């Protein structure tokens, strides 16, 4: 208690701001009055008529309207959306170019199944392929990231003639069918569902919490504070984690008999975990030398979100055999894709495969508009500039607050791992996550001040920031101010024995 009291005194000395909440940046937009069902009716229906969903807050939000990076609830309260529907709202809520594309295409041709051809599909495929490197020229359009990864799983097994597939602990690739086994997070596992046949999970190469790694390992503007023996030319941590994956071929899979390897280029649901430099490149070489294909899951990292590259696998210096994408592809419209080489795509010709809604004319019109907006409004560049600014501000906070154990990410895909700063055993290799009650308090406090973000990581102690790619530095400044206030409130409550 003495340590907490001293820490609180230090906070009072350092922070002399008003007790008023930070002020939201001004906007020139007024939401429409809410005319829907009552809040009480919505909660009753959620309880009695809707399958259980992930609850983000103690008091659920009933959202009514959106505009670019802003959301409005049924009471007209405004929120800065720093989560973007989990990296899904890429160019902004209700972006005028997107709504115009939906209206125009809907008035011409709303739906035909994939059994028919229509020009908007070819227009989109041509635009998407122009963004792909190498021989990644064949596109299969589907509706969600889970569908895309299911198809990729089918393709690696068909093309290789093998069955064993490798993914990385802490990964999330969906939870339908085979993906229930491919995903390696216990929180996404149902006890009565098979973990999946012929699926293996390699050690997660996390340079913050893992066995190896430190402040020279990440391809990021910010590094973990843990020391390591790596240098700028060679990452020894990558070698160690590679050896762990290579052991799978010594103990679990016969040499030359792997079907494929799946990896997010930055793990999203797992807490914005970045792999050490050079790791993926060596793993790709190993998989291919053993007869397998490499799949890049760009569902959360694609479409310029990480700033330096349009696809984040490019930051690892690799070209996958198959790329899966969703979320930001349609700015919230249900759309996804699998992109591969013509040779691999032909593996699907051995039997009947069909998707009723994949390549829907309206979806394709949305997809075309999203790509144009990203280019014409410079959103990839904005991700780099605003994201780097955000990361630097968060690093400043890390120096001020022991509760912030790690800051990581690239562009506008950022994670802040919260730890128990009063039980810091990091010098012994032990990192204690902040407890869920404290995380909930901080998150709900931020909600009251008008800030939305996500939570991830195996212990649900990582704050996830993946906003619409149009956010500004003013939005970042507001976010930082709210986070500071929420953390100060947390420590005050802890000091008063109320927490």
Coordinates of C-alpha atoms in Angstrom, one line a residue:
X1 CA 0.0 0.0 0.0
X2 CA 2.9 2.3 0.7
X3 CA 4.3 1.9 -2.8
X4 CA 0.9 2.6 -4.3
X5 CA 0.5 5.7 -2.1
X6 CA 3.9 7.0 -3.2
X7 CA 3.1 6.4 -6.8
X8 CA -0.2 8.2 -6.5
X9 CA 1.6 11.2 -4.9
X10 CA 3.9 11.2 -7.9
X11 CA 1.0 11.2 -10.2
X12 CA -0.6 14.2 -8.5
X13 CA 2.6 16.1 -8.8
X14 CA 3.0 15.2 -12.5
X15 CA -0.6 15.7 -13.6
X16 CA -2.3 18.9 -12.7
X17 CA -5.0 18.8 -15.4
X18 CA -8.6 19.6 -14.8
X19 CA -11.0 16.8 -13.6
X20 CA -13.1 17.4 -16.6
X21 CA -12.9 14.8 -19.4
X22 CA -10.6 15.5 -22.4
X23 CA -12.5 17.4 -25.1
X24 CA -13.4 15.6 -28.3
X25 CA -12.0 17.2 -31.4
X26 CA -14.6 19.4 -33.2
X27 CA -16.4 18.1 -36.3
X28 CA -18.7 19.6 -38.8
X29 CA -21.4 17.0 -38.6
X30 CA -24.7 16.6 -36.8
X31 CA -26.2 13.1 -36.4
X32 CA -29.8 12.4 -37.3
X33 CA -32.2 12.0 -34.3
X34 CA -32.6 8.4 -33.2
X35 CA -36.0 6.9 -34.0
X36 CA -35.4 3.2 -33.4
X37 CA -36.5 0.9 -30.7
X38 CA -35.9 1.7 -27.1
X39 CA -32.6 0.8 -25.4
X40 CA -34.5 -1.4 -23.0
X41 CA -36.2 -3.3 -25.8
X42 CA -32.8 -3.8 -27.6
X43 CA -31.3 -5.3 -24.5
X44 CA -34.3 -7.5 -23.9
X45 CA -34.1 -8.8 -27.5
X46 CA -30.3 -9.3 -27.2
X47 CA -31.0 -11.5 -24.1
X48 CA -33.9 -13.5 -25.5
X49 CA -33.7 -13.5 -29.3
X50 CA -30.1 -13.1 -30.4
X51 CA -27.2 -15.6 -30.0
X52 CA -24.6 -14.4 -27.4
X53 CA -22.0 -12.0 -28.7
X54 CA -18.8 -10.7 -27.2
X55 CA -19.7 -7.9 -24.7
X56 CA -17.3 -5.0 -25.0
X57 CA -18.6 -2.9 -22.2
X58 CA -20.5 -3.2 -18.9
X59 CA -23.3 -1.1 -20.4
X60 CA -23.7 -2.2 -24.0
X61 CA -23.5 0.5 -26.7
X62 CA -26.5 0.9 -29.0
X63 CA -24.9 2.6 -32.0
X64 CA -27.1 4.6 -34.4
X65 CA -24.9 6.4 -36.9
X66 CA -21.4 6.7 -38.2
X67 CA -19.4 9.3 -40.0
X68 CA -15.7 8.6 -41.0
X69 CA -13.9 8.0 -37.7
X70 CA -16.9 8.8 -35.5
X71 CA -19.8 6.8 -34.1
X72 CA -23.0 8.0 -32.4
X73 CA -25.2 6.1 -30.0
X74 CA -29.0 6.2 -29.5
X75 CA -28.5 9.2 -27.1
X76 CA -26.6 11.2 -29.7
X77 CA -23.3 10.8 -27.8
X78 CA -20.2 10.9 -30.0
X79 CA -17.3 8.4 -29.9
X80 CA -13.9 8.3 -31.5
X81 CA -13.7 4.9 -33.1
X82 CA -10.2 3.7 -32.6
X83 CA -11.1 0.0 -33.4
X84 CA -12.8 0.3 -36.7
X85 CA -14.9 -2.8 -36.3
X86 CA -11.7 -4.7 -35.8
X87 CA -9.7 -3.1 -38.6
X88 CA -12.7 -3.5 -40.9
X89 CA -13.8 0.2 -41.5
X90 CA -10.8 1.1 -43.6
X91 CA -11.7 4.4 -45.3
X92 CA -14.3 5.7 -42.8
X93 CA -17.8 5.1 -41.7
X94 CA -20.3 5.9 -44.4
X95 CA -17.6 7.4 -46.6
X96 CA -19.5 9.2 -49.4
X97 CA -17.6 7.5 -52.2
X98 CA -18.6 4.1 -50.8
X99 CA -22.3 4.9 -50.2
X100 CA -22.5 6.4 -53.7
X101 CA -21.0 3.2 -55.1
X102 CA -23.6 1.0 -53.2
X103 CA -26.5 3.2 -54.4
X104 CA -25.4 3.3 -58.0
X105 CA -24.7 -0.4 -58.4
X106 CA -27.8 -1.4 -56.5
X107 CA -29.9 0.5 -59.0
X108 CA -28.3 -1.3 -61.9
X109 CA -27.7 -4.9 -60.8
X110 CA -27.9 -6.1 -57.2
X111 CA -27.1 -9.8 -57.4
X112 CA -26.3 -12.6 -59.7
X113 CA -24.6 -15.8 -58.5
X114 CA -21.1 -16.8 -59.6
X115 CA -22.6 -18.8 -62.4
X116 CA -22.9 -15.6 -64.4
X117 CA -20.4 -13.0 -65.5
X118 CA -20.7 -9.3 -64.9
X119 CA -18.3 -6.4 -65.6
X120 CA -17.9 -5.0 -62.1
X121 CA -16.3 -8.3 -61.0
X122 CA -13.6 -8.0 -63.7
X123 CA -13.1 -4.4 -62.9
X124 CA -12.5 -5.2 -59.3
X125 CA -10.3 -8.2 -59.9
X126 CA -8.1 -6.2 -62.3
X127 CA -7.7 -3.5 -59.7
X128 CA -6.9 -5.9 -56.9
X129 CA -4.4 -8.0 -58.9
X130 CA -2.5 -4.7 -59.7
X131 CA -1.7 -4.5 -56.0
X132 CA -0.3 -8.0 -55.8
X133 CA 3.4 -9.0 -56.3
X134 CA 4.8 -11.8 -58.4
X135 CA 2.5 -14.4 -59.9
X136 CA -0.4 -13.8 -57.5
X137 CA -2.9 -13.2 -60.3
X138 CA -5.9 -15.4 -59.6
X139 CA -8.7 -14.2 -57.4
X140 CA -11.6 -16.1 -55.7
X141 CA -14.1 -13.8 -54.1
X142 CA -15.9 -14.8 -50.9
X143 CA -17.7 -13.1 -48.0
X144 CA -15.6 -13.4 -44.9
X145 CA -12.1 -14.0 -43.6
X146 CA -13.1 -17.4 -42.3
X147 CA -14.4 -18.4 -45.7
X148 CA -11.1 -17.2 -47.3
X149 CA -9.0 -19.2 -44.9
X150 CA -11.2 -22.3 -45.3
X151 CA -10.6 -22.1 -49.0
X152 CA -6.9 -21.6 -48.5
X153 CA -6.7 -24.7 -46.3
X154 CA -8.4 -26.7 -49.1
X155 CA -6.0 -25.3 -51.7
X156 CA -2.8 -26.1 -49.8
X157 CA -3.9 -29.7 -49.3
X158 CA -5.2 -30.2 -52.8
X159 CA -2.1 -28.7 -54.4
X160 CA 0.5 -30.4 -52.2
X161 CA -1.2 -33.7 -51.9
X162 CA -0.3 -33.6 -48.2
X163 CA -2.5 -33.0 -45.1
X164 CA -0.4 -31.6 -42.3
X165 CA -0.7 -27.8 -41.8
X166 CA 1.3 -25.6 -39.4
X167 CA 0.2 -22.4 -37.7
X168 CA 1.6 -20.3 -34.9
X169 CA 0.5 -20.3 -31.2
X170 CA -1.6 -17.3 -30.4
X171 CA -2.9 -17.0 -33.9
X172 CA -6.4 -16.4 -35.1
X173 CA -7.6 -17.5 -38.5
X174 CA -11.3 -18.0 -37.8
X175 CA -13.3 -20.6 -35.9
X176 CA -15.4 -22.4 -38.5
X177 CA -14.8 -25.9 -39.6
X178 CA -11.1 -26.7 -40.0
X179 CA -10.2 -23.2 -38.7
X180 CA -11.2 -24.2 -35.2
X181 CA -8.1 -26.3 -35.1
X182 CA -5.9 -23.9 -37.1
X183 CA -6.6 -21.0 -34.6
X184 CA -4.4 -21.4 -31.6
X185 CA -6.2 -19.5 -28.8
X186 CA -7.9 -21.5 -26.1
X187 CA -10.5 -18.8 -25.6
X188 CA -11.8 -19.6 -29.1
X189 CA -12.1 -23.4 -28.5
X190 CA -15.3 -25.2 -27.8
X191 CA -14.9 -28.4 -25.8
X192 CA -17.1 -30.5 -28.1
X193 CA -15.3 -29.5 -31.3
X194 CA -12.4 -31.4 -32.7
X195 CA -9.1 -29.5 -32.5
X196 CA -8.6 -30.5 -36.2
X197 CA -6.7 -33.3 -37.8
X198 CA -3.1 -32.9 -39.1
X199 CA -2.7 -29.4 -37.6
X200 CA 0.4 -28.4 -35.6
X201 CA 1.1 -25.2 -33.7
X202 CA 4.6 -23.7 -33.6
X203 CA 5.9 -21.7 -30.7
X204 CA 4.8 -18.0 -30.9
X205 CA 7.9 -15.9 -31.6
X206 CA 6.8 -13.1 -29.2
X207 CA 9.9 -10.9 -28.4
X208 CA 8.2 -9.3 -25.4
X209 CA 6.9 -12.3 -23.5
X210 CA 8.6 -15.2 -25.3
X211 CA 11.8 -17.0 -24.3
X212 CA 13.9 -15.0 -26.7
X213 CA 14.0 -11.5 -28.1
X214 CA 14.3 -7.9 -27.0
X215 CA 14.9 -4.3 -28.1
X216 CA 16.6 -5.1 -31.5
X217 CA 14.1 -7.6 -32.9
X218 CA 11.1 -5.9 -34.4
X219 CA 10.4 -4.2 -37.7
X220 CA 8.7 -1.3 -35.9
X221 CA 9.2 2.3 -34.9
X222 CA 9.1 1.0 -31.3
X223 CA 10.8 -1.8 -29.6
X224 CA 10.3 -3.8 -26.4
X225 CA 12.5 -2.6 -23.5
X226 CA 13.9 -6.0 -22.8
X227 CA 17.6 -6.4 -23.7
X228 CA 18.8 -9.0 -26.3
X229 CA 22.0 -10.2 -28.0
X230 CA 20.8 -9.4 -31.5
X231 CA 22.3 -6.8 -33.8
X232 CA 20.9 -4.7 -36.6
X233 CA 22.1 -7.2 -39.2
X234 CA 21.1 -10.5 -37.7
X235 CA 18.3 -11.4 -35.2
X236 CA 19.4 -14.3 -33.0
X237 CA 15.9 -14.6 -31.5
X238 CA 14.5 -15.3 -35.0
X239 CA 17.0 -18.2 -35.2
X240 CA 15.9 -19.7 -31.9
X241 CA 12.1 -19.5 -32.7
X242 CA 12.9 -20.9 -36.2
X243 CA 14.6 -23.9 -34.6
X244 CA 11.4 -24.5 -32.5
X245 CA 9.3 -24.7 -35.7
X246 CA 11.9 -26.8 -37.5
X247 CA 11.6 -29.4 -34.6
X248 CA 8.1 -30.1 -35.8
X249 CA 9.7 -31.9 -38.8
X250 CA 11.8 -33.9 -36.4
X251 CA 9.0 -35.1 -34.2
X252 CA 5.6 -34.6 -35.8
X253 CA 5.7 -34.4 -39.6
X254 CA 7.7 -36.5 -42.0
X255 CA 10.2 -34.6 -44.1
X256 CA 8.7 -33.4 -47.4
X257 CA 5.1 -34.1 -46.3
X258 CA 3.8 -30.7 -45.1
X259 CA 0.8 -29.2 -46.9
X260 CA 1.1 -25.6 -45.8
X261 CA 1.9 -22.9 -43.3
X262 CA -0.5 -20.1 -42.2
X263 CA 0.6 -16.9 -40.5
X264 CA -0.7 -13.4 -39.9
X265 CA 2.1 -11.0 -40.7
X266 CA 1.2 -9.3 -37.4
X267 CA -1.1 -11.3 -35.0
X268 CA -4.3 -9.4 -34.4
X269 CA -6.6 -11.0 -32.0
X270 CA -3.6 -12.4 -30.2
X271 CA -2.6 -8.9 -29.2
X272 CA -0.7 -7.2 -32.1
X273 CA 2.2 -9.6 -31.8
X274 CA 5.1 -8.9 -34.2
X275 CA 7.6 -11.6 -35.2
X276 CA 11.4 -11.0 -35.0
X277 CA 13.1 -9.8 -38.1
X278 CA 13.9 -12.6 -40.6
X279 CA 11.7 -15.2 -39.0
X280 CA 9.0 -15.6 -41.6
X281 CA 11.5 -15.6 -44.5
X282 CA 13.4 -18.6 -43.0
X283 CA 10.1 -20.4 -42.2
X284 CA 8.8 -19.9 -45.8
X285 CA 12.0 -21.4 -47.2
X286 CA 11.6 -24.4 -44.8
X287 CA 8.0 -25.0 -45.7
X288 CA 8.6 -24.9 -49.4
X289 CA 11.6 -27.2 -49.2
X290 CA 9.3 -29.7 -47.5
X291 CA 6.6 -29.6 -50.2
X292 CA 4.2 -27.1 -48.7
X293 CA 2.7 -23.8 -49.5
X294 CA 2.8 -20.5 -47.5
X295 CA -0.4 -18.6 -46.7
X296 CA -0.3 -15.0 -45.6
X297 CA -3.4 -14.0 -43.6
X298 CA -3.8 -10.3 -44.4
X299 CA -7.3 -10.1 -43.0
X300 CA -6.3 -7.4 -40.5
X301 CA -3.0 -6.2 -41.8
X302 CA -3.8 -5.6 -45.5
X303 CA -4.8 -2.6 -47.6
X304 CA -2.1 -0.2 -46.4
X305 CA -3.0 -0.3 -42.7
X306 CA 0.6 -0.9 -41.6
X307 CA 1.8 2.1 -43.5
X308 CA 5.1 1.1 -45.3
X309 CA 3.5 -1.5 -47.5
X310 CA 0.1 -2.3 -49.0
X311 CA 0.4 -5.9 -47.6
X312 CA 2.4 -6.4 -44.4
X313 CA 3.9 -9.7 -45.6
X314 CA 6.1 -7.4 -47.8
X315 CA 7.7 -6.0 -44.7
X316 CA 9.0 -9.6 -44.0
X317 CA 10.6 -9.8 -47.5
X318 CA 8.4 -12.7 -48.6
X319 CA 5.9 -13.4 -51.3
X320 CA 3.3 -16.0 -50.2
X321 CA 1.8 -18.7 -52.4
X322 CA -1.7 -17.7 -51.2
X323 CA -3.0 -14.5 -49.6
X324 CA -6.3 -14.3 -47.7
X325 CA -7.9 -10.9 -47.1
X326 CA -11.2 -9.5 -45.7
X327 CA -12.3 -6.8 -43.3
X328 CA -10.8 -3.6 -44.8
X329 CA -11.4 -4.9 -48.3
X330 CA -15.0 -3.7 -48.2
X331 CA -15.0 -1.0 -45.5
X332 CA -17.5 -3.0 -43.5
X333 CA -19.4 -4.5 -46.5
X334 CA -19.3 -8.4 -46.3
X335 CA -16.5 -9.2 -48.7
X336 CA -13.3 -11.2 -48.7
X337 CA -10.9 -12.8 -51.2
X338 CA -8.3 -15.5 -51.8
X339 CA -5.5 -14.6 -54.2
X340 CA -3.0 -17.2 -55.5
X341 CA -1.2 -18.3 -58.6
X342 CA -2.9 -19.7 -61.7
X343 CA -1.2 -23.0 -61.1
X344 CA -2.4 -23.4 -57.5
X345 CA -5.9 -22.1 -58.5
X346 CA -6.3 -25.0 -61.0
X347 CA -6.1 -27.5 -58.1
X348 CA -9.7 -26.5 -57.4
X349 CA -10.9 -27.8 -60.8
X350 CA -10.9 -31.4 -59.6
X351 CA -14.3 -31.1 -58.0
X352 CA -17.3 -28.7 -57.8
X353 CA -16.7 -25.6 -55.7
X354 CA -19.2 -22.7 -55.5
X355 CA -20.0 -19.5 -53.5
X356 CA -23.4 -18.0 -53.9
X357 CA -22.6 -14.4 -52.9
X358 CA -18.9 -14.2 -53.7
X359 CA -18.3 -11.6 -56.4
X360 CA -21.6 -10.0 -55.8
X361 CA -21.9 -6.9 -58.1
X362 CA -22.5 -4.5 -55.1
X363 CA -19.6 -6.0 -53.2
X364 CA -17.3 -5.5 -56.2
X365 CA -18.4 -1.9 -56.7
X366 CA -17.6 -1.3 -53.0
X367 CA -14.2 -3.0 -53.4
X368 CA -13.3 -0.8 -56.4
X369 CA -14.2 2.3 -54.5
X370 CA -12.2 1.3 -51.4
X371 CA -9.1 0.8 -53.5
X372 CA -9.6 4.2 -55.2
X373 CA -10.2 6.0 -52.0
X374 CA -7.1 4.5 -50.3
X375 CA -4.9 5.7 -53.3
X376 CA -6.6 9.1 -54.0
X377 CA -6.8 10.2 -50.3
X378 CA -3.3 8.9 -49.4
X379 CA -4.6 6.7 -46.6
X380 CA -1.6 4.4 -46.6
X381 CA 0.7 7.4 -46.1
X382 CA -1.7 8.6 -43.4
X383 CA -1.4 5.3 -41.6
X384 CA 2.4 5.6 -41.6
X385 CA 2.5 9.2 -40.5
X386 CA -0.3 9.2 -37.9
X387 CA 0.5 5.7 -36.7
X388 CA 4.1 6.5 -36.1
X389 CA 3.1 9.7 -34.3
X390 CA 0.7 7.6 -32.1
X391 CA 3.4 5.0 -31.4
X392 CA 5.8 7.7 -30.3
X393 CA 3.2 9.3 -28.0
X394 CA 2.5 5.9 -26.5
X395 CA 6.2 5.3 -25.9
X396 CA 6.2 8.5 -23.9
X397 CA 3.4 7.2 -21.8
X398 CA 5.3 3.9 -21.3
X399 CA 8.1 5.9 -19.7
X400 CA 5.6 7.5 -17.3
X401 CA 3.4 4.6 -16.3
X402 CA 4.7 1.2 -15.1
X403 CA 1.3 -0.3 -16.0
X404 CA 2.3 -0.1 -19.7
X405 CA 4.6 -3.1 -20.3
X406 CA 4.9 -2.9 -24.0
X407 CA 3.9 -0.8 -27.0
X408 CA 4.1 -2.3 -30.5
X409 CA 2.8 -2.3 -34.0
X410 CA 3.1 -0.5 -37.3
X411 CA 1.0 2.1 -39.0
X412 CA -2.5 2.1 -37.6
X413 CA -2.3 -1.4 -36.1
X414 CA -1.1 -0.8 -32.6
X415 CA -1.1 -2.8 -29.3
X416 CA -0.5 -1.6 -25.7
X417 CA 0.1 -4.4 -23.3
X418 CA -0.9 -3.6 -19.7
X419 CA 0.9 -5.3 -16.9
X420 CA 0.8 -5.3 -13.1
X421 CA 3.4 -2.7 -12.5
X422 CA 3.4 -3.4 -8.7
X423 CA 4.5 -7.0 -9.3
X424 CA 7.2 -6.4 -11.9
X425 CA 9.3 -9.5 -12.2
X426 CA 10.4 -8.9 -15.7
X427 CA 14.1 -9.1 -14.6
X428 CA 13.3 -12.7 -13.8
X429 CA 11.6 -13.3 -17.1
X430 CA 8.1 -13.1 -15.6
X431 CA 5.6 -10.6 -16.9
X432 CA 2.4 -10.4 -14.9
X433 CA -0.6 -9.3 -16.9
X434 CA -2.9 -6.6 -15.5
X435 CA -6.0 -8.4 -14.2
X436 CA -9.3 -8.4 -16.1
X437 CA -11.1 -6.3 -13.5
X438 CA -8.6 -3.5 -14.0
X439 CA -8.7 -3.7 -17.8
X440 CA -12.5 -3.5 -17.7
X441 CA -12.3 -0.4 -15.5
X442 CA -9.9 1.4 -17.8
X443 CA -11.9 0.4 -20.9
X444 CA -15.2 1.5 -19.5
X445 CA -13.7 4.7 -18.2
X446 CA -12.5 5.5 -21.7
X447 CA -15.9 4.7 -23.1
X448 CA -17.5 7.4 -20.8
X449 CA -15.0 9.9 -22.2
X450 CA -15.9 9.0 -25.8
X451 CA -13.1 6.6 -26.8
X452 CA -13.6 3.2 -28.3
X453 CA -10.8 0.5 -28.8
X454 CA -10.5 -3.2 -28.6
X455 CA -8.9 -5.7 -26.2
X456 CA -6.9 -8.8 -27.2
X457 CA -4.1 -11.1 -26.2
X458 CA -4.2 -14.5 -24.6
X459 CA -4.9 -12.8 -21.2
X460 CA -7.1 -10.0 -22.7
X461 CA -4.7 -7.4 -21.4
X462 CA -3.7 -5.8 -24.7
X463 CA -5.4 -2.6 -25.8
X464 CA -5.9 -2.8 -29.6
X465 CA -6.0 0.3 -31.8
X466 CA -7.0 -0.3 -35.4
X467 CA -9.1 2.7 -36.4
X468 CA -10.4 3.9 -39.8
X469 CA -7.3 4.9 -41.7
X470 CA -8.5 8.5 -42.0
X471 CA -7.8 9.4 -38.3
X472 CA -5.7 12.5 -37.6
X473 CA -3.0 13.6 -35.2
X474 CA -5.7 15.5 -33.3
X475 CA -7.6 12.3 -32.8
X476 CA -4.4 10.7 -31.5
X477 CA -3.9 13.6 -29.0
X478 CA -7.4 13.0 -27.7
X479 CA -6.8 9.3 -27.4
X480 CA -3.6 9.9 -25.4
X481 CA -5.4 12.4 -23.1
X482 CA -8.2 9.9 -22.4
X483 CA -5.8 7.0 -21.8
X484 CA -3.8 9.2 -19.3
X485 CA -7.0 10.2 -17.5
X486 CA -8.3 6.6 -17.3
X487 CA -5.0 5.4 -15.9
X488 CA -4.8 8.2 -13.4
X489 CA -8.4 7.3 -12.3
X490 CA -7.4 3.7 -12.0
X491 CA -4.5 4.5 -9.7
X492 CA -6.6 6.9 -7.6
X493 CA -9.2 4.1 -7.1
X494 CA -6.5 1.7 -6.2
X495 CA -5.0 4.1 -3.7
X496 CA -8.3 4.7 -2.0
X497 CA -8.8 0.9 -1.6
X498 CA -11.8 1.1 -4.0
X499 CA -10.2 -1.4 -6.4

